[in-house]
Every structure is written in structure tokens, then in C-alpha cells.
PDB file of C-alpha atoms and ligand atoms in Angstrom:
ATOM      1  CA  MET S   1       0.033  -0.159   0.261  1.00  0.00           C
ATOM      2  CA  ALA S   2       1.221   3.656  -0.964  1.00  0.00           C
ATOM      3  CA  LYS S   3       2.717   5.303   2.255  1.00  0.00           C
ATOM      4  CA  LYS S   4       0.949   8.621   3.290  1.00  0.00           C
ATOM      5  CA  LEU S   5       2.052  11.195   5.599  1.00  0.00           C
ATOM      6  CA  ASN S   6       0.915  14.633   6.614  1.00  0.00           C
ATOM      7  CA  ILE S   7       2.680  17.581   5.016  1.00  0.00           C
ATOM      8  CA  GLU S   8       3.798  18.975   7.907  1.00  0.00           C
ATOM      9  CA  ARG S   9       5.770  15.753   9.107  1.00  0.00           C
ATOM     10  CA  ILE S  10       6.898  15.441   5.244  1.00  0.00           C
ATOM     11  CA  ILE S  11       8.503  18.993   5.043  1.00  0.00           C
ATOM     12  CA  SER S  12       9.920  18.512   8.702  1.00  0.00           C
ATOM     13  CA  ASN S  13      11.322  14.673   7.748  1.00  0.00           C
ATOM     14  CA  GLN S  14      12.777  16.577   4.357  1.00  0.00           C
ATOM     15  CA  GLY S  15      15.036  18.712   6.460  1.00  0.00           C
ATOM     16  CA  PHE S  16      12.786  22.284   6.597  1.00  0.00           C
ATOM     17  CA  GLY S  17      12.732  22.683  10.314  1.00  0.00           C
ATOM     18  CA  THR S  18      11.142  21.538  13.333  1.00  0.00           C
ATOM     19  CA  ARG S  19       7.347  20.365  12.866  1.00  0.00           C
ATOM     20  CA  LYS S  20       6.417  23.815  14.598  1.00  0.00           C
ATOM     21  CA  GLN S  21       8.535  25.601  12.097  1.00  0.00           C
ATOM     22  CA  CYS S  22       7.213  23.743   9.041  1.00  0.00           C
ATOM     23  CA  ARG S  23       3.094  24.234  10.377  1.00  0.00           C
ATOM     24  CA  ILE S  24       4.007  27.831  10.132  1.00  0.00           C
ATOM     25  CA  MET S  25       5.516  27.898   6.570  1.00  0.00           C
ATOM     26  CA  ILE S  26       2.361  25.818   5.381  1.00  0.00           C
ATOM     27  CA  LEU S  27      -0.002  28.172   7.346  1.00  0.00           C
ATOM     28  CA  ASN S  28       1.881  31.005   5.487  1.00  0.00           C
ATOM     29  CA  GLU S  29       1.125  29.674   2.251  1.00  0.00           C
ATOM     30  CA  GLU S  30       4.842  29.050   1.521  1.00  0.00           C
ATOM     31  CA  ILE S  31       4.330  25.374   0.170  1.00  0.00           C
ATOM     32  CA  THR S  32       3.242  23.619  -2.660  1.00  0.00           C
ATOM     33  CA  VAL S  33       2.481  20.017  -3.387  1.00  0.00           C
ATOM     34  CA  ASN S  34       2.356  18.730  -6.921  1.00  0.00           C
ATOM     35  CA  GLY S  35       1.266  21.766  -8.328  1.00  0.00           C
ATOM     36  CA  THR S  36      -0.818  23.366  -5.675  1.00  0.00           C
ATOM     37  CA  MET S  37      -0.468  25.285  -2.595  1.00  0.00           C
ATOM     38  CA  CYS S  38      -1.136  23.449   0.381  1.00  0.00           C
ATOM     39  CA  ASP S  39      -1.991  25.204   3.706  1.00  0.00           C
ATOM     40  CA  ASP S  40      -3.060  22.666   5.500  1.00  0.00           C
ATOM     41  CA  PRO S  41      -0.573  21.158   8.057  1.00  0.00           C
ATOM     42  CA  ASP S  42      -2.532  18.068   8.410  1.00  0.00           C
ATOM     43  CA  ALA S  43      -3.266  16.949   4.662  1.00  0.00           C
ATOM     44  CA  THR S  44      -2.061  13.716   3.767  1.00  0.00           C
ATOM     45  CA  PHE S  45       0.072  12.980   0.812  1.00  0.00           C
ATOM     46  CA  ASP S  46       1.009   9.813  -1.208  1.00  0.00           C
ATOM     47  CA  LEU S  47       4.908   9.767  -0.774  1.00  0.00           C
ATOM     48  CA  GLU S  48       5.506   8.286  -4.165  1.00  0.00           C
ATOM     49  CA  ASN S  49       6.399  10.792  -6.611  1.00  0.00           C
ATOM     50  CA  LEU S  50       5.987  13.865  -4.567  1.00  0.00           C
ATOM     51  CA  HIS S  51       6.985  17.300  -5.838  1.00  0.00           C
ATOM     52  CA  TYR S  52       6.651  19.966  -3.476  1.00  0.00           C
ATOM     53  CA  THR S  53       8.107  23.673  -3.346  1.00  0.00           C
ATOM     54  CA  VAL S  54       9.209  25.307  -0.142  1.00  0.00           C
ATOM     55  CA  LYS S  55       9.606  29.316  -0.699  1.00  0.00           C
ATOM     56  CA  GLY S  56       9.385  28.900  -4.270  1.00  0.00           C
ATOM     57  CA  GLU S  57      12.517  26.398  -4.464  1.00  0.00           C
ATOM     58  CA  PRO S  58      11.112  23.054  -6.133  1.00  0.00           C
ATOM     59  CA  TRP S  59      12.042  19.478  -4.306  1.00  0.00           C
ATOM     60  CA  ASP S  60      11.286  15.831  -4.822  1.00  0.00           C
ATOM     61  CA  TYR S  61      10.420  13.808  -1.786  1.00  0.00           C
ATOM     62  CA  ARG S  62      13.288  11.597  -1.136  1.00  0.00           C
ATOM     63  CA  GLU S  63      13.218   8.996   1.434  1.00  0.00           C
ATOM     64  CA  LYS S  64      17.485   8.931   1.208  1.00  0.00           C
ATOM     65  CA  SER S  65      19.609  11.175  -0.036  1.00  0.00           C
ATOM     66  CA  TYR S  66      22.291  10.000  -2.383  1.00  0.00           C
ATOM     67  CA  LEU S  67      24.326  12.793  -4.312  1.00  0.00           C
ATOM     68  CA  MET S  68      27.956  13.508  -5.421  1.00  0.00           C
ATOM     69  CA  LEU S  69      30.128  16.644  -5.075  1.00  0.00           C
ATOM     70  CA  HIS S  70      33.114  17.993  -7.240  1.00  0.00           C
ATOM     71  CA  LYS S  71      35.175  18.870  -4.493  1.00  0.00           C
ATOM     72  CA  PRO S  72      37.130  22.315  -4.503  1.00  0.00           C
ATOM     73  CA  SER S  73      40.734  22.424  -3.276  1.00  0.00           C
ATOM     74  CA  ASN S  74      40.726  24.213   0.269  1.00  0.00           C
ATOM     75  CA  TYR S  75      37.486  22.724   1.565  1.00  0.00           C
ATOM     76  CA  GLU S  76      37.842  20.387   4.479  1.00  0.00           C
ATOM     77  CA  CYS S  77      35.433  16.854   4.504  1.00  0.00           C
ATOM     78  CA  SER S  78      34.724  17.440   8.124  1.00  0.00           C
ATOM     79  CA  HIS S  79      31.953  19.158   9.723  1.00  0.00           C
ATOM     80  CA  LYS S  80      34.240  20.674  12.520  1.00  0.00           C
ATOM     81  CA  THR S  81      36.787  22.217  10.179  1.00  0.00           C
ATOM     82  CA  GLN S  82      40.060  23.718  11.490  1.00  0.00           C
ATOM     83  CA  HIS S  83      41.622  25.532   8.545  1.00  0.00           C
ATOM     84  CA  HIS S  84      39.140  25.768   5.451  1.00  0.00           C
ATOM     85  CA  PRO S  85      35.349  25.814   5.063  1.00  0.00           C
ATOM     86  CA  THR S  86      33.645  22.607   5.440  1.00  0.00           C
ATOM     87  CA  ILE S  87      32.248  20.902   1.958  1.00  0.00           C
ATOM     88  CA  TYR S  88      28.880  20.669   3.719  1.00  0.00           C
ATOM     89  CA  SER S  89      28.504  24.388   3.078  1.00  0.00           C
ATOM     90  CA  LEU S  90      28.553  23.768  -0.504  1.00  0.00           C
ATOM     91  CA  LEU S  91      25.288  21.650   0.150  1.00  0.00           C
ATOM     92  CA  PRO S  92      21.538  22.996   0.243  1.00  0.00           C
ATOM     93  CA  HIS S  93      20.567  23.284   4.283  1.00  0.00           C
ATOM     94  CA  PRO S  94      17.864  20.723   4.663  1.00  0.00           C
ATOM     95  CA  LEU S  95      20.300  18.112   3.116  1.00  0.00           C
ATOM     96  CA  VAL S  96      22.671  19.232   6.321  1.00  0.00           C
ATOM     97  CA  VAL S  97      19.890  18.896   8.767  1.00  0.00           C
ATOM     98  CA  ARG S  98      19.361  15.475   7.643  1.00  0.00           C
ATOM     99  CA  ASP S  99      22.753  15.021   8.257  1.00  0.00           C
ATOM    100  CA  VAL S 100      24.098  13.645   5.440  1.00  0.00           C
ATOM    101  CA  GLN S 101      27.704  12.244   5.333  1.00  0.00           C
ATOM    102  CA  CYS S 102      30.721  12.061   2.971  1.00  0.00           C
ATOM    103  CA  ILE S 103      32.112   8.618   2.034  1.00  0.00           C
ATOM    104  CA  GLY S 104      35.536   8.675   2.118  1.00  0.00           C
ATOM    105  CA  ARG S 105      37.381  11.751   3.347  1.00  0.00           C
ATOM    106  CA  LEU S 106      39.592  13.818   0.614  1.00  0.00           C
ATOM    107  CA  ASP S 107      42.630  15.571   1.822  1.00  0.00           C
ATOM    108  CA  GLU S 108      41.703  19.494   1.805  1.00  0.00           C
ATOM    109  CA  ASP S 109      44.225  19.956  -1.131  1.00  0.00           C
ATOM    110  CA  THR S 110      42.739  17.190  -3.155  1.00  0.00           C
ATOM    111  CA  THR S 111      39.590  18.009  -5.425  1.00  0.00           C
ATOM    112  CA  GLY S 112      37.243  15.682  -7.146  1.00  0.00           C
ATOM    113  CA  LEU S 113      34.460  12.843  -6.962  1.00  0.00           C
ATOM    114  CA  ILE S 114      32.872  12.811  -3.308  1.00  0.00           C
ATOM    115  CA  LEU S 115      29.818  10.731  -2.614  1.00  0.00           C
ATOM    116  CA  ILE S 116      27.355  11.952  -0.005  1.00  0.00           C
ATOM    117  CA  SER S 117      24.411  10.103   1.778  1.00  0.00           C
ATOM    118  CA  ASP S 118      22.133   9.743   4.589  1.00  0.00           C
ATOM    119  CA  ASP S 119      21.943   6.220   4.044  1.00  0.00           C
ATOM    120  CA  GLY S 120      23.798   4.202   6.598  1.00  0.00           C
ATOM    121  CA  GLN S 121      23.692   0.921   4.953  1.00  0.00           C
ATOM    122  CA  PHE S 122      24.843   2.674   1.875  1.00  0.00           C
ATOM    123  CA  ILE S 123      27.750   4.452   3.559  1.00  0.00           C
ATOM    124  CA  HIS S 124      28.836   1.540   5.238  1.00  0.00           C
ATOM    125  CA  ARG S 125      28.663  -0.394   1.850  1.00  0.00           C
ATOM    126  CA  MET S 126      30.842   1.862   0.152  1.00  0.00           C
ATOM    127  CA  SER S 127      33.478   2.649   2.704  1.00  0.00           C
ATOM    128  CA  SER S 128      34.049  -0.614   3.865  1.00  0.00           C
ATOM    129  CA  PRO S 129      37.505  -2.096   3.430  1.00  0.00           C
ATOM    130  CA  LYS S 130      35.590  -5.591   2.853  1.00  0.00           C
ATOM    131  CA  HIS S 131      33.689  -4.215  -0.234  1.00  0.00           C
ATOM    132  CA  LYS S 132      36.998  -3.058  -1.745  1.00  0.00           C
ATOM    133  CA  VAL S 133      35.322  -0.291  -4.214  1.00  0.00           C
ATOM    134  CA  PRO S 134      37.766   0.856  -6.470  1.00  0.00           C
ATOM    135  CA  LYS S 135      38.821   4.763  -6.861  1.00  0.00           C
ATOM    136  CA  VAL S 136      40.636   6.245  -9.421  1.00  0.00           C
ATOM    137  CA  TYR S 137      42.858   9.162  -8.796  1.00  0.00           C
ATOM    138  CA  GLU S 138      44.393  11.549 -11.096  1.00  0.00           C
ATOM    139  CA  VAL S 139      47.633  12.050  -9.750  1.00  0.00           C
ATOM    140  CA  THR S 140      50.057  15.095 -10.984  1.00  0.00           C
ATOM    141  CA  CYS S 141      53.694  13.994  -9.901  1.00  0.00           C
ATOM    142  CA  LYS S 142      56.448  16.482  -9.433  1.00  0.00           C
ATOM    143  CA  HIS S 143      59.061  14.064 -10.967  1.00  0.00           C
ATOM    144  CA  PRO S 144      58.367  12.545 -14.492  1.00  0.00           C
ATOM    145  CA  VAL S 145      57.063   9.172 -13.917  1.00  0.00           C
ATOM    146  CA  SER S 146      59.446   6.076 -15.016  1.00  0.00           C
ATOM    147  CA  ASP S 147      58.232   2.533 -15.908  1.00  0.00           C
ATOM    148  CA  GLU S 148      59.889   1.029 -13.108  1.00  0.00           C
ATOM    149  CA  GLN S 149      57.976   3.710 -10.549  1.00  0.00           C
ATOM    150  CA  ILE S 150      54.670   2.523 -12.086  1.00  0.00           C
ATOM    151  CA  ALA S 151      55.752  -1.366 -11.974  1.00  0.00           C
ATOM    152  CA  HIS S 152      56.541  -0.701  -8.482  1.00  0.00           C
ATOM    153  CA  VAL S 153      53.265   0.612  -7.518  1.00  0.00           C
ATOM    154  CA  LEU S 154      51.391  -2.223  -9.375  1.00  0.00           C
ATOM    155  CA  LYS S 155      53.634  -4.584  -7.362  1.00  0.00           C
ATOM    156  CA  GLY S 156      53.244  -3.232  -4.087  1.00  0.00           C
ATOM    157  CA  VAL S 157      55.093  -0.750  -2.104  1.00  0.00           C
ATOM    158  CA  GLN S 158      55.730  -1.176   1.957  1.00  0.00           C
ATOM    159  CA  LEU S 159      54.011   2.051   3.979  1.00  0.00           C
ATOM    160  CA  ILE S 160      55.002   2.750   7.132  1.00  0.00           C
ATOM    161  CA  ASP S 161      52.627   1.101   9.690  1.00  0.00           C
ATOM    162  CA  GLU S 162      51.204  -0.925   7.512  1.00  0.00           C
ATOM    163  CA  ASN S 163      51.617  -4.708   8.074  1.00  0.00           C
ATOM    164  CA  ALA S 164      51.998  -5.802   3.861  1.00  0.00           C
ATOM    165  CA  PRO S 165      52.851  -4.194   0.880  1.00  0.00           C
ATOM    166  CA  ILE S 166      49.988  -2.199  -0.734  1.00  0.00           C
ATOM    167  CA  ALA S 167      49.719  -2.648  -4.731  1.00  0.00           C
ATOM    168  CA  ALA S 168      47.315  -0.401  -7.160  1.00  0.00           C
ATOM    169  CA  LEU S 169      44.873  -2.201  -8.847  1.00  0.00           C
ATOM    170  CA  ALA S 170      45.952  -0.173 -11.948  1.00  0.00           C
ATOM    171  CA  CYS S 171      48.581   2.390 -12.993  1.00  0.00           C
ATOM    172  CA  THR S 172      48.533   4.366 -16.120  1.00  0.00           C
ATOM    173  CA  ARG S 173      50.536   7.340 -17.550  1.00  0.00           C
ATOM    174  CA  ILE S 174      48.574   9.788 -19.141  1.00  0.00           C
ATOM    175  CA  ASN S 175      51.819  12.124 -20.037  1.00  0.00           C
ATOM    176  CA  GLU S 176      55.292  12.244 -18.448  1.00  0.00           C
ATOM    177  CA  TYR S 177      53.882  13.560 -14.927  1.00  0.00           C
ATOM    178  CA  VAL S 178      50.449  12.521 -14.569  1.00  0.00           C
ATOM    179  CA  ILE S 179      49.082   9.192 -13.964  1.00  0.00           C
ATOM    180  CA  HIS S 180      46.065   7.424 -13.220  1.00  0.00           C
ATOM    181  CA  MET S 181      46.036   5.023 -10.084  1.00  0.00           C
ATOM    182  CA  THR S 182      43.429   2.620  -9.111  1.00  0.00           C
ATOM    183  CA  LEU S 183      43.203   1.460  -5.236  1.00  0.00           C
ATOM    184  CA  ALA S 184      40.848  -1.018  -3.624  1.00  0.00           C
ATOM    185  CA  GLU S 185      41.632   0.756  -0.020  1.00  0.00           C
ATOM    186  CA  GLY S 186      40.981   4.327   1.595  1.00  0.00           C
ATOM    187  CA  LYS S 187      43.863   4.229   3.718  1.00  0.00           C
ATOM    188  CA  TYR S 188      45.188   7.975   5.223  1.00  0.00           C
ATOM    189  CA  HIS S 189      46.874   9.943   2.646  1.00  0.00           C
ATOM    190  CA  GLN S 190      47.247   6.611   0.524  1.00  0.00           C
ATOM    191  CA  VAL S 191      48.191   7.859  -2.609  1.00  0.00           C
ATOM    192  CA  LYS S 192      50.782  10.344  -1.274  1.00  0.00           C
ATOM    193  CA  ARG S 193      52.132   7.737   0.881  1.00  0.00           C
ATOM    194  CA  MET S 194      52.396   5.267  -2.139  1.00  0.00           C
ATOM    195  CA  VAL S 195      53.987   8.298  -4.637  1.00  0.00           C
ATOM    196  CA  ALA S 196      56.332   9.045  -1.747  1.00  0.00           C
ATOM    197  CA  ALA S 197      57.264   5.499  -1.509  1.00  0.00           C
ATOM    198  CA  ILE S 198      58.323   5.333  -5.051  1.00  0.00           C
ATOM    199  CA  SER S 199      60.470   8.277  -4.452  1.00  0.00           C
ATOM    200  CA  ASN S 200      58.127  10.754  -6.264  1.00  0.00           C
ATOM    201  CA  ARG S 201      55.882  13.421  -5.309  1.00  0.00           C
ATOM    202  CA  VAL S 202      52.196  14.365  -5.476  1.00  0.00           C
ATOM    203  CA  GLU S 203      51.936  17.944  -6.811  1.00  0.00           C
ATOM    204  CA  GLY S 204      48.178  17.537  -7.518  1.00  0.00           C
ATOM    205  CA  LEU S 205      45.270  14.968  -6.580  1.00  0.00           C
ATOM    206  CA  LYS S 206      41.962  14.382  -7.992  1.00  0.00           C
ATOM    207  CA  ARG S 207      39.377  11.534  -7.546  1.00  0.00           C
ATOM    208  CA  ILE S 208      37.995  10.914 -11.019  1.00  0.00           C
ATOM    209  CA  GLN S 209      36.065   7.466 -10.792  1.00  0.00           C
ATOM    210  CA  ILE S 210      34.373   5.405  -7.693  1.00  0.00           C
ATOM    211  CA  GLY S 211      33.474   1.897  -8.711  1.00  0.00           C
ATOM    212  CA  GLU S 212      32.069   2.723 -12.387  1.00  0.00           C
ATOM    213  CA  LEU S 213      31.052   5.736 -11.713  1.00  0.00           C
ATOM    214  CA  LYS S 214      32.994   8.842 -13.372  1.00  0.00           C
ATOM    215  CA  LEU S 215      33.087  12.208 -11.971  1.00  0.00           C
ATOM    216  CA  PRO S 216      30.982  13.762 -14.878  1.00  0.00           C
ATOM    217  CA  ASP S 217      32.730  16.415 -17.329  1.00  0.00           C
ATOM    218  CA  ASN S 218      29.314  18.797 -16.640  1.00  0.00           C
ATOM    219  CA  LEU S 219      29.474  18.854 -12.670  1.00  0.00           C
ATOM    220  CA  ALA S 220      31.411  22.024 -12.091  1.00  0.00           C
ATOM    221  CA  VAL S 221      34.134  22.516  -9.012  1.00  0.00           C
ATOM    222  CA  GLY S 222      32.202  23.013  -6.078  1.00  0.00           C
ATOM    223  CA  LYS S 223      28.624  21.848  -7.319  1.00  0.00           C
ATOM    224  CA  TRP S 224      26.567  19.100  -6.220  1.00  0.00           C
ATOM    225  CA  CYS S 225      23.970  16.632  -7.993  1.00  0.00           C
ATOM    226  CA  TRP S 226      21.440  14.074  -7.207  1.00  0.00           C
ATOM    227  CA  LEU S 227      22.888  10.412  -8.014  1.00  0.00           C
ATOM    228  CA  THR S 228      20.424   8.916 -10.557  1.00  0.00           C
ATOM    229  CA  ALA S 229      19.098   5.421 -11.120  1.00  0.00           C
ATOM    230  CA  ASP S 230      22.296   4.739 -13.260  1.00  0.00           C
ATOM    231  CA  ASP S 231      24.786   6.280 -11.494  1.00  0.00           C
ATOM    232  CA  MET S 232      23.699   3.844  -8.414  1.00  0.00           C
ATOM    233  CA  LYS S 233      23.948   0.898 -10.731  1.00  0.00           C
ATOM    234  CA  LYS S 234      27.591   1.862 -11.577  1.00  0.00           C
ATOM    235  CA  LEU S 235      28.124   1.729  -7.592  1.00  0.00           C
ATOM    236  CA  SER S 236      26.553  -1.394  -7.362  1.00  0.00           C
ATOM    237  CA  PRO S 237      28.946  -4.993  -7.055  1.00  0.00           C
ATOM    238  CA  LYS S 238      28.599  -6.611 -10.120  1.00  0.00           C
TER     239      LYS S 238
HETATM  240  N1  LIG P 301      44.847   9.791  -1.341  1.00  0.00           N
HETATM  241  C1  LIG P 301      45.451  10.631  -0.933  1.00  0.00           C
HETATM  242  O1  LIG P 301      46.627  10.696  -0.098  1.00  0.00           O
HETATM  243  N2  LIG P 301      44.461  11.970  -0.459  1.00  0.00           N
HETATM  244  C2  LIG P 301      43.565  11.848  -0.823  1.00  0.00           C
HETATM  245  O2  LIG P 301      42.726  12.952  -0.539  1.00  0.00           O
HETATM  246  C3  LIG P 301      42.980  10.887  -1.092  1.00  0.00           C
HETATM  247  C4  LIG P 301      44.049   9.633  -1.529  1.00  0.00           C
END
């Protein structure tokens, strides 16, 4: 049976404020549902295909949120930041209220693809070392990258504090200084430490793919978008 809820609860669950704050917005005629203004906080609606606006801004009802962000440099991936603004300041406030979390942090100077969600199971699946979701990084190195260095990361490098050598799943040269490196793990500063272990140095780092999902060319730096059903498929284990 289709799930129905009253509009006050729906708007509040979606992150637009407390029940009381949402009731006031509804009574103030600031909400439309499926194209019609709704000033009755107790009016109930089917949650499936529910479109609403809050103060003129259009939203779709989403039980859980799944999005991607093109992280800029000089943003931190935590809620309580130390030196730079938080990536959460790049998202609409209702999503932050819903307590979305990024999946796998990037360093403050790393750019590129970050997944964000409030679905605990999805976050766990995408970040658990057990599932080994591959991530592809575009790495700009300080020195030209030699065939020996590429062979070395593919064979495995010993990092301090790790029990066994760690190998990249793939490593291809894009030009003299730039490589694409695919990793199964998400260890602290892993790319920088692996590149240091082959006697080179990371000058620029961008995550360009997670699972089969590539950072879209048309997602500008600092912008976010919802994950489509097709994107979600690209993140599912085969
Ligand atoms: N590896 C790093 O060294 N830094 C990142 O931000 C991500 C992977």
C-alpha cells in the first residue's frame, strides 16, 4: 500500500525545520504540493512521486539522499573544520539537517568526486574495506614518472604502519607527469604515501571515479547533483 504522511511531517522529515517551524510555513502559504498551494498542515499525501516547493524552491520527496559533489581544493571533509570551510557548506541546508555524510574523505588539497548520503547501509557498503570499491585518482607528480615507478606501485609498496605491501589495482601513464592510479583501499593519505614510496611526490590529486561512476565533465568544481538510478547501478557490486 502507498505510504501517506501529512505535509507537516513530510516537510520536517525532509530537513526544512521542526514540526512547528514547518506548520508555520504551511499556514503562511509557503508550500506547494504537486503544483497546488497547501495551507493545511494535516493534509496527507502519497510519498511516491511527490513534488513540492518550499518558498518557491522545487524539491522531490526522497526517503534517503544520494548525491555527488565535485570537491574544490581548500575545503575540508569534516563538519568541524580547522583551517578551511567545510564541504557541507556547498550543500543546501535541508540536506545538512538530514545529516548527510561524505563517504571516504579527501584531503583539503584534493579535488574531485565525493559521494554523500544519509543512508547508513549505503555509506557502510561504499566505505567498508571488505567491499573494496575501486577508486581512480588522477595524480600529477613532481618528477617524470618512470616505467619502474609504475611497475613498483603495481607490484606493491611497503608503507610505514602497514603490515603488508599495498599494490595499486591499475596504474597508467597519461603524460610524463600524470598517472591514473586505481586503489581498492582508502587508507589515510594513501596516494601521497604510495607515490612518496616510489621516490616521487604528489603535486596535484583529483579523484575521478568511484566504482564505475566517473566524475561527470559537466559537474563544475564546487557543484553537487543527485545520483541517478543509472549512477547507483554503477556503484553496485557486479
Ligand atoms: N589519497 C591521498 O593521499 N589523499 C586523498 O585525498 C585521497 C587519497
